[in-house]
Coordinates of C-alpha atoms in Angstrom, one line a residue:
M28 CA 5.3 133.3 17.9
N29 CA 7.0 132.6 21.9
T30 CA 4.5 129.6 21.9
L31 CA 5.8 127.9 18.9
G32 CA 9.0 128.7 19.9
D33 CA 8.9 127.4 23.3
I34 CA 7.3 124.4 22.0
L35 CA 10.2 123.8 19.4
S36 CA 12.9 124.1 22.0
A37 CA 10.8 121.8 24.3
L38 CA 11.0 119.4 21.5
R39 CA 14.4 119.8 21.1
H40 CA 15.2 119.4 24.9
I41 CA 13.3 116.0 24.6
L42 CA 14.8 114.9 21.7
D43 CA 18.4 115.5 22.9
G44 CA 17.7 113.8 26.6
F45 CA 16.3 110.4 24.6
K46 CA 19.5 110.4 22.9
Y47 CA 21.3 110.7 25.9
L48 CA 19.3 108.2 27.1
S49 CA 20.2 105.6 24.3
N50 CA 23.8 105.9 25.2
S51 CA 23.0 105.5 29.3
D52 CA 24.9 102.5 30.8
F53 CA 22.2 103.5 33.5
I54 CA 19.4 102.8 31.3
R55 CA 21.0 99.4 29.7
S56 CA 21.6 98.3 33.3
A57 CA 18.6 98.7 34.7
L58 CA 16.7 96.9 31.8
T59 CA 19.4 94.0 32.3
D60 CA 18.2 94.0 35.9
L61 CA 14.7 93.6 35.3
T62 CA 14.7 91.0 32.8
S63 CA 17.0 89.5 35.5
S64 CA 14.5 89.7 38.1
T65 CA 11.7 88.5 36.5
G66 CA 13.2 86.2 34.3
V67 CA 10.2 86.9 31.8
I68 CA 11.1 89.0 28.9
F69 CA 14.5 88.9 27.1
N70 CA 18.3 88.0 27.8
Y71 CA 21.1 90.7 28.1
Q72 CA 22.0 90.4 24.6
F73 CA 18.9 91.4 23.3
S74 CA 18.7 94.6 25.7
I75 CA 19.4 96.8 23.0
I76 CA 16.6 96.1 20.6
N77 CA 14.3 95.5 23.6
Y78 CA 15.1 99.0 24.3
Q79 CA 14.6 100.2 20.9
L80 CA 11.0 98.6 21.2
L81 CA 10.5 100.3 24.1
M82 CA 11.5 103.5 22.5
T83 CA 8.7 103.1 19.5
A84 CA 5.8 103.0 22.3
I85 CA 7.5 106.0 24.3
G86 CA 7.4 107.9 21.2
A87 CA 4.1 107.0 20.2
I88 CA 2.9 108.1 23.8
I89 CA 4.6 111.2 23.3
G90 CA 3.3 111.8 20.2
L91 CA -0.4 111.5 21.7
L92 CA 0.7 113.7 24.5
L93 CA 2.0 116.6 21.9
T94 CA -0.9 116.2 20.1
V95 CA -3.5 116.9 22.8
F96 CA -1.5 119.5 24.1
L97 CA -1.5 121.5 20.9
I98 CA -5.3 120.9 20.3
I99 CA -6.0 122.0 23.9
R100 CA -4.0 125.3 23.0
K101 CA -6.6 125.4 20.0
A102 CA -4.1 124.4 17.5
N103 CA -5.7 123.2 14.4
P104 CA -6.7 119.4 15.2
A105 CA -5.5 117.9 11.6
Y106 CA -1.3 119.9 11.8
S107 CA -1.2 118.7 15.7
L108 CA -2.3 114.6 14.9
I109 CA 0.5 115.3 11.9
L110 CA 3.0 117.0 14.0
G111 CA 2.5 114.8 16.7
A112 CA 2.7 111.5 14.7
L113 CA 6.2 113.3 13.2
V114 CA 7.3 113.8 16.6
G115 CA 6.6 110.6 17.8
G116 CA 8.5 108.7 15.1
L117 CA 11.7 110.9 15.7
V118 CA 11.7 110.2 19.6
G119 CA 11.1 106.6 18.8
G120 CA 14.0 106.0 16.7
L121 CA 12.7 105.4 13.3
G122 CA 14.3 108.1 11.4
L123 CA 12.7 111.0 9.2
V124 CA 12.8 108.8 6.5
T125 CA 11.0 106.0 8.2
T126 CA 8.6 108.1 9.8
V127 CA 7.3 110.0 6.7
S128 CA 6.7 107.1 5.3
V129 CA 4.9 104.8 8.2
M130 CA 2.7 108.2 8.4
V131 CA 1.9 108.1 4.4
D132 CA 1.1 104.3 5.3
G133 CA -1.1 105.2 8.0
V134 CA -3.3 107.9 5.5
K135 CA -3.3 105.0 2.7
D136 CA -4.9 102.3 5.4
V137 CA -8.0 105.2 5.9
T138 CA -8.5 106.1 2.5
P139 CA -11.0 104.1 1.4
A140 CA -13.0 104.7 4.4
I141 CA -12.4 108.9 3.6
I142 CA -13.8 108.2 0.2
R143 CA -17.3 106.6 1.7
I144 CA -17.4 109.3 4.3
L145 CA -17.2 111.9 1.8
T146 CA -20.3 110.4 -0.4
A147 CA -22.2 110.2 3.2
G148 CA -22.3 113.9 2.5
V149 CA -25.1 113.6 0.4
L150 CA -27.6 112.3 2.9
S151 CA -26.3 114.1 5.7
G152 CA -26.8 117.4 3.6
V153 CA -30.1 116.7 2.0
L154 CA -31.8 116.0 6.1
I155 CA -30.4 119.4 7.4
K156 CA -31.2 121.9 4.5
T157 CA -34.6 120.6 3.4
G158 CA -35.5 120.4 7.1
A159 CA -36.1 116.5 7.4
A160 CA -34.2 116.3 10.2
Y161 CA -35.9 119.3 12.4
C162 CA -39.5 117.3 11.2
V163 CA -38.3 114.3 12.6
A164 CA -37.5 115.5 16.0
E165 CA -40.5 118.0 16.1
T166 CA -42.6 115.4 15.1
L167 CA -41.7 112.8 18.0
V168 CA -41.5 115.2 20.3
R169 CA -45.1 116.2 19.8
K170 CA -46.2 112.7 19.3
L171 CA -44.4 111.6 22.7
G172 CA -45.8 114.5 24.6
H173 CA -44.3 117.5 26.7
G174 CA -45.1 115.0 30.0
N175 CA -42.4 112.8 28.3
V176 CA -40.0 115.5 27.2
L177 CA -36.5 114.4 28.5
F178 CA -37.6 110.9 26.7
A179 CA -38.8 112.2 23.5
L180 CA -35.6 114.5 23.0
A181 CA -33.4 111.3 24.0
V182 CA -34.9 109.3 21.1
S183 CA -35.3 112.1 18.6
T184 CA -31.4 112.9 19.1
M185 CA -30.9 109.2 19.0
I186 CA -33.0 108.6 15.7
L187 CA -31.3 111.9 14.0
T188 CA -27.9 109.9 14.9
A189 CA -28.7 106.5 13.6
I190 CA -29.8 107.8 10.4
G191 CA -27.1 109.4 9.3
V192 CA -26.6 112.9 11.0
F193 CA -23.3 114.0 13.3
I194 CA -24.4 113.8 16.9
D195 CA -23.5 117.4 17.3
V196 CA -25.7 118.7 14.4
A197 CA -28.8 116.7 15.6
V198 CA -28.0 118.5 19.0
I199 CA -28.1 122.0 17.2
T200 CA -31.0 120.7 15.4
I201 CA -33.2 119.6 18.5
A202 CA -31.9 122.6 20.7
P203 CA -34.7 125.0 19.9
I204 CA -37.2 122.5 20.1
A205 CA -35.8 121.2 23.7
L206 CA -35.3 125.2 25.0
A207 CA -38.8 125.9 24.0
V208 CA -40.2 122.7 25.9
G209 CA -37.7 123.2 28.9
Q210 CA -39.1 127.0 29.2
R211 CA -42.7 125.4 29.2
M212 CA -41.9 122.3 31.9
E213 CA -39.4 124.4 33.9
T214 CA -36.8 121.8 33.5
S215 CA -33.0 122.9 34.1
K216 CA -30.8 123.3 30.5
M217 CA -28.3 120.3 31.7
K218 CA -31.0 117.8 32.1
L219 CA -32.4 118.8 28.5
L220 CA -28.7 118.5 27.3
L221 CA -28.0 115.4 28.8
A222 CA -30.9 114.0 27.4
M223 CA -29.9 114.9 24.1
I224 CA -25.9 113.8 24.2
G225 CA -27.0 110.9 25.9
G226 CA -29.4 109.7 22.9
G227 CA -26.8 111.2 20.7
K228 CA -24.3 108.7 21.8
C229 CA -26.8 105.9 21.6
G230 CA -27.9 106.3 17.9
N231 CA -23.7 107.4 17.2
I232 CA -23.3 103.4 18.0
I233 CA -25.7 102.1 15.3
S234 CA -24.9 104.4 12.7
P235 CA -23.8 104.8 9.0
N236 CA -21.4 108.1 10.5
P237 CA -18.2 108.3 9.9
N238 CA -16.8 106.8 13.4
T239 CA -18.8 103.8 12.4
I240 CA -17.6 103.4 8.6
I241 CA -13.9 103.6 9.7
A242 CA -14.5 101.2 12.4
A243 CA -15.9 98.8 10.0
E244 CA -13.3 99.5 7.3
N245 CA -10.0 99.0 9.6
M246 CA -11.4 96.2 11.2
G247 CA -12.4 94.6 7.7
A248 CA -16.0 93.8 8.6
P249 CA -19.7 95.0 6.8
L250 CA -20.8 98.2 7.7
P251 CA -24.5 97.0 8.5
S252 CA -23.2 94.3 10.3
V253 CA -21.4 96.8 13.3
M254 CA -24.2 98.6 12.9
F255 CA -26.5 95.9 13.9
A256 CA -24.2 94.1 16.7
N257 CA -24.7 97.2 19.1
L258 CA -28.7 97.6 18.6
V259 CA -29.3 95.8 21.7
P260 CA -26.6 98.1 23.7
A261 CA -28.1 100.9 22.3
L262 CA -31.4 100.7 23.3
L263 CA -30.5 99.5 27.0
G264 CA -28.2 102.4 26.9
L265 CA -31.2 104.5 26.3
M266 CA -32.9 102.8 29.3
V267 CA -30.1 103.3 31.6
L268 CA -30.2 107.3 30.4
M269 CA -33.5 107.3 31.2
L270 CA -33.1 106.2 34.9
L271 CA -29.9 108.3 35.1
L272 CA -32.2 111.4 34.2
R273 CA -34.6 110.5 36.3
Y274 CA -33.0 109.9 39.8
V275 CA -29.7 112.0 39.3
K276 CA -30.7 115.5 40.2
L277 CA -29.2 118.1 38.1
Y278 CA -30.0 121.6 39.7
G279 CA -28.9 124.0 36.9
E280 CA -29.9 126.8 35.5
K281 CA -33.6 126.7 33.9
V282 CA -34.5 127.8 30.3
T283 CA -35.6 131.7 30.7
E284 CA -35.5 132.7 27.2
A285 CA -35.8 130.0 24.4
G286 CA -36.6 132.2 21.2
T287 CA -37.9 131.4 18.6
V288 CA -36.9 129.5 14.6
E289 CA -38.7 129.5 11.9
H290 CA -38.8 126.7 9.9
D291 CA -40.8 127.4 6.5
D292 CA -42.0 124.3 4.1
L293 CA -41.3 121.8 6.3
P294 CA -41.4 118.1 4.3
P295 CA -43.8 115.8 5.6
F296 CA -42.6 112.7 8.2
W297 CA -42.9 110.3 5.7
A298 CA -40.7 112.0 2.9
S299 CA -38.5 113.2 5.8
I300 CA -37.5 109.5 6.6
I301 CA -37.9 107.8 3.6
G302 CA -34.3 108.6 2.3
P303 CA -32.8 107.2 5.6
V304 CA -35.0 104.3 5.3
T305 CA -33.8 104.0 2.0
T306 CA -29.9 103.7 2.5
I307 CA -30.7 101.0 6.0
V308 CA -33.0 99.0 3.5
L309 CA -29.7 99.1 0.9
L310 CA -27.4 98.2 3.3
G311 CA -29.4 95.8 4.9
L312 CA -29.3 93.4 1.7
R313 CA -26.1 92.4 2.3
P314 CA -27.2 90.3 5.6
L315 CA -30.6 89.7 4.5
A316 CA -30.6 88.3 0.7
G317 CA -26.4 88.5 0.3
I318 CA -26.5 91.1 -2.2
N319 CA -23.6 93.4 -1.1
I320 CA -24.4 97.6 -1.5
D321 CA -21.2 99.5 -0.6
P322 CA -22.0 102.4 1.7
L323 CA -20.3 104.3 -1.3
V324 CA -23.5 103.7 -3.2
A325 CA -26.0 103.4 -0.4
L326 CA -25.7 106.6 1.3
P327 CA -26.1 109.3 -1.7
A328 CA -28.6 107.0 -2.6
G329 CA -30.8 107.9 0.4
G330 CA -30.2 111.4 0.0
I331 CA -31.2 111.2 -3.7
V332 CA -34.9 109.3 -2.9
G333 CA -35.4 111.8 -0.1
I334 CA -34.9 115.0 -1.8
L335 CA -37.1 113.7 -4.8
C336 CA -39.5 112.7 -2.3
M337 CA -39.6 115.8 -0.6
G338 CA -40.0 117.6 -3.5
K339 CA -37.0 119.8 -3.3
Q340 CA -34.7 119.2 -6.2
N341 CA -34.5 122.4 -6.3
I342 CA -31.8 122.6 -3.1
F343 CA -30.0 120.0 -4.2
K344 CA -26.9 121.8 -4.9
E345 CA -27.4 123.3 -1.9
S346 CA -27.9 120.6 0.0
I347 CA -24.8 118.3 -1.1
A348 CA -22.3 121.3 -0.9
Y349 CA -23.7 121.9 2.9
G350 CA -23.0 118.0 3.2
L351 CA -19.5 117.9 1.6
D352 CA -18.3 121.4 3.6
K353 CA -19.0 119.0 6.9
M354 CA -17.5 115.7 5.8
S355 CA -14.4 117.6 4.5
V356 CA -13.6 118.8 8.1
I357 CA -13.9 115.2 9.0
A358 CA -11.5 114.2 5.8
V359 CA -9.2 116.1 6.7
L360 CA -9.1 115.4 10.5
L361 CA -8.7 111.5 9.2
I362 CA -5.8 112.3 7.0
G363 CA -4.2 113.7 10.7
T364 CA -5.3 110.5 12.3
G365 CA -4.0 108.3 10.0
T366 CA -0.8 109.4 10.5
I367 CA -0.5 109.3 13.9
A368 CA -2.4 105.8 13.7
G369 CA 0.7 105.0 11.6
I370 CA 3.1 105.7 13.8
I371 CA 1.2 103.9 17.1
K372 CA 0.9 100.4 14.7
Q373 CA 4.2 100.8 14.1
S374 CA 5.1 101.0 17.6
T375 CA 5.3 98.7 20.8
L376 CA 2.3 100.3 22.5
K377 CA -0.8 98.2 21.7
D378 CA 1.6 95.3 23.5
W379 CA 2.2 97.5 26.2
I380 CA -1.5 97.9 26.7
L381 CA -2.0 94.4 25.8
Q382 CA 0.7 93.2 28.7
G383 CA -1.0 95.5 31.2
L384 CA -4.0 94.1 30.1
N385 CA -3.3 90.2 30.9
S386 CA -1.1 91.3 34.1
A387 CA -4.5 92.8 35.8
G388 CA -6.3 89.2 34.8
I389 CA -8.5 91.5 32.3
G390 CA -9.1 89.4 28.9
D391 CA -7.8 90.3 25.7
V392 CA -11.7 91.4 24.6
L393 CA -11.2 94.4 26.5
I394 CA -8.5 96.0 24.3
A395 CA -10.8 97.1 21.9
P396 CA -13.5 99.4 23.7
I397 CA -10.4 100.1 25.9
S398 CA -8.4 101.5 22.8
G399 CA -11.9 103.2 21.4
A400 CA -11.9 105.1 24.8
L401 CA -8.1 106.2 25.2
M402 CA -8.0 107.2 21.4
S403 CA -11.2 109.0 22.2
A404 CA -9.9 110.9 25.3
A405 CA -6.7 111.9 23.2
T406 CA -8.7 113.2 20.0
A407 CA -12.2 114.4 22.1
S408 CA -13.4 113.2 18.9
T409 CA -15.5 110.2 18.2
T410 CA -14.5 109.8 14.6
A411 CA -10.7 110.4 15.3
G412 CA -10.7 108.2 18.3
A413 CA -12.2 105.1 16.4
T414 CA -9.7 106.2 13.4
V415 CA -7.0 105.6 15.5
A416 CA -7.8 102.8 17.5
S417 CA -9.1 100.8 14.7
A418 CA -6.3 101.5 12.4
S419 CA -3.4 101.1 15.4
F420 CA -4.9 97.6 17.6
S421 CA -7.3 95.7 14.6
S422 CA -4.4 93.1 14.2
T423 CA -4.2 92.7 17.9
I424 CA -8.0 92.7 18.1
L425 CA -8.3 90.1 15.4
A426 CA -5.0 87.8 16.5
A427 CA -7.0 87.6 20.2
G428 CA -9.5 85.8 18.1
I429 CA -12.4 88.2 18.4
S430 CA -14.3 88.5 14.9
A431 CA -13.8 91.7 12.3
V432 CA -17.7 92.6 13.7
W433 CA -17.6 92.8 17.4
G434 CA -13.9 94.2 17.2
A435 CA -15.3 97.2 15.2
A436 CA -18.6 97.3 17.2
M437 CA -16.6 97.7 20.7
I438 CA -14.1 100.0 19.6
N439 CA -17.0 102.2 18.3
S440 CA -18.8 102.0 21.8
G441 CA -15.5 102.7 23.5
A442 CA -15.0 105.9 21.5
T443 CA -18.2 107.7 23.0
V444 CA -16.7 107.1 26.6
L445 CA -14.4 110.3 26.2
D446 CA -15.0 112.2 23.1
H447 CA -17.0 114.8 24.7
L448 CA -13.8 116.2 27.1
P449 CA -13.0 119.9 26.7
H450 CA -10.3 120.1 24.2
G451 CA -12.9 119.0 21.2
S452 CA -15.3 120.8 19.7
F453 CA -17.9 118.9 20.7
F454 CA -18.0 120.1 24.4
H455 CA -18.7 123.8 22.8
A456 CA -20.7 123.3 20.2
T457 CA -23.6 121.4 22.4
A458 CA -22.9 124.3 25.6
G459 CA -23.2 127.1 22.9
C460 CA -26.4 125.5 21.2
T461 CA -28.2 125.2 24.8
Q462 CA -26.8 128.2 26.7
V463 CA -25.5 126.5 28.8
D464 CA -22.3 128.0 30.7
L465 CA -19.0 126.6 31.1
K466 CA -19.2 125.5 34.5
E467 CA -22.3 123.8 34.1
R468 CA -21.2 122.1 30.8
L469 CA -17.9 120.6 32.7
K470 CA -20.5 119.1 35.3
L471 CA -21.9 117.0 32.8
I472 CA -18.7 115.2 31.7
P473 CA -18.8 112.5 34.3
Y474 CA -22.7 111.7 33.3
E475 CA -21.6 111.9 29.6
S476 CA -18.9 109.5 30.4
L477 CA -21.3 107.1 32.7
I478 CA -23.5 107.0 29.3
G479 CA -20.4 106.3 27.1
A480 CA -19.0 103.3 29.5
V481 CA -22.1 101.7 30.0
L482 CA -22.6 101.4 26.0
A483 CA -19.1 99.9 26.1
A484 CA -19.6 97.5 28.7
L485 CA -22.9 96.2 27.0
S486 CA -21.2 96.3 23.9
T487 CA -18.9 94.1 25.3
I488 CA -21.2 91.7 27.1
A489 CA -23.0 91.5 23.7
C490 CA -19.7 90.2 22.1
L491 CA -19.4 87.3 24.9
V492 CA -22.6 86.3 24.9
A493 CA -22.4 85.9 21.1
G494 CA -19.5 83.9 21.4

């Protein structure tokens, strides 16, 4: 109660301060001096209007900062985003009625993607509950050999994520295999975890996962085209990851006790992979044959075909219930991100960022990956970061002459740069499943960020090359 009271008190003081500033001759004079000295922006008679536009950007920033603060304090992420959006709108001078209306409009923008994400739970649930995901990972590690353990782990996580398994679930699924092999090879836990996280990031930018779906939806781009656009950057990113693992010394704690995980009645490899292959084929019909199969149909169809081929119809209800449970968490989070995305879209924050890029001599093309990176840092989530960035900056990106496909692809890759920060669940889930202590887990953040930055850079270069 004391913490809540402190927060409300702080917000009241902030609002009072901005009310004072709105009537401050000093601020108006400063704006006038800035205008006259630069000779770029506006005349004095428009200074009040300019000030109001300035306030919308400041309000959006304060809303984002409040959201980050609440998430760090372990508040519910969805409620944190909603409260941040509400405060951002009020501080920005929109008024209560307009703020709520803008928040609701923001949620409406992401509703089509939420429906598709919920149906994606069928494929994801089938892959996990039938043991198909574990079978794919175990087969790849065995075939590639223990001598290539880090490569095998990176490729396994990349493939699992690319076929529709959440990156954190992919790491958790492969972690027992990694620890067992790492114990025999005397490999540090940090290297094992970095291999899986890096591979997962490479797979995430070419996956039919929520982050790709929402970026494609908000940018108005076909999902399979967005997935394919990042294929070369993902493969090159995997190569960079392997170089990093080879030449960077990570002297962390080694695996001393791996434990055992029993997986009875695993399906054969061909049956395990048939579901994701079906989904990819259905999605690929649009660019290849002009036949548009919506992800809303293709994703659950892959799950149904997969479970039939594995002969595990008896656990179909359990599988889809598991998938729906996982996707429901994402759907609720997206409702929260939709509210703050609406506030940012209504503000002039995106214009500030664009002006800053232009002043620094940086091209408009970078607004897509930079916005993805900034929003992923604020939310510590790939999906939430891609949602806020694509919903808020889509019109600006398209107006800069960037195609919808490349805009979505760059936002998606940019959202992998800082999605692993400690105020998000991914940081803690990956540390727990590999038994890595907090200090060692923190040491991995620069390397994770480097892999994400490489992916964002490669996606941007691919966009420039493609024209």
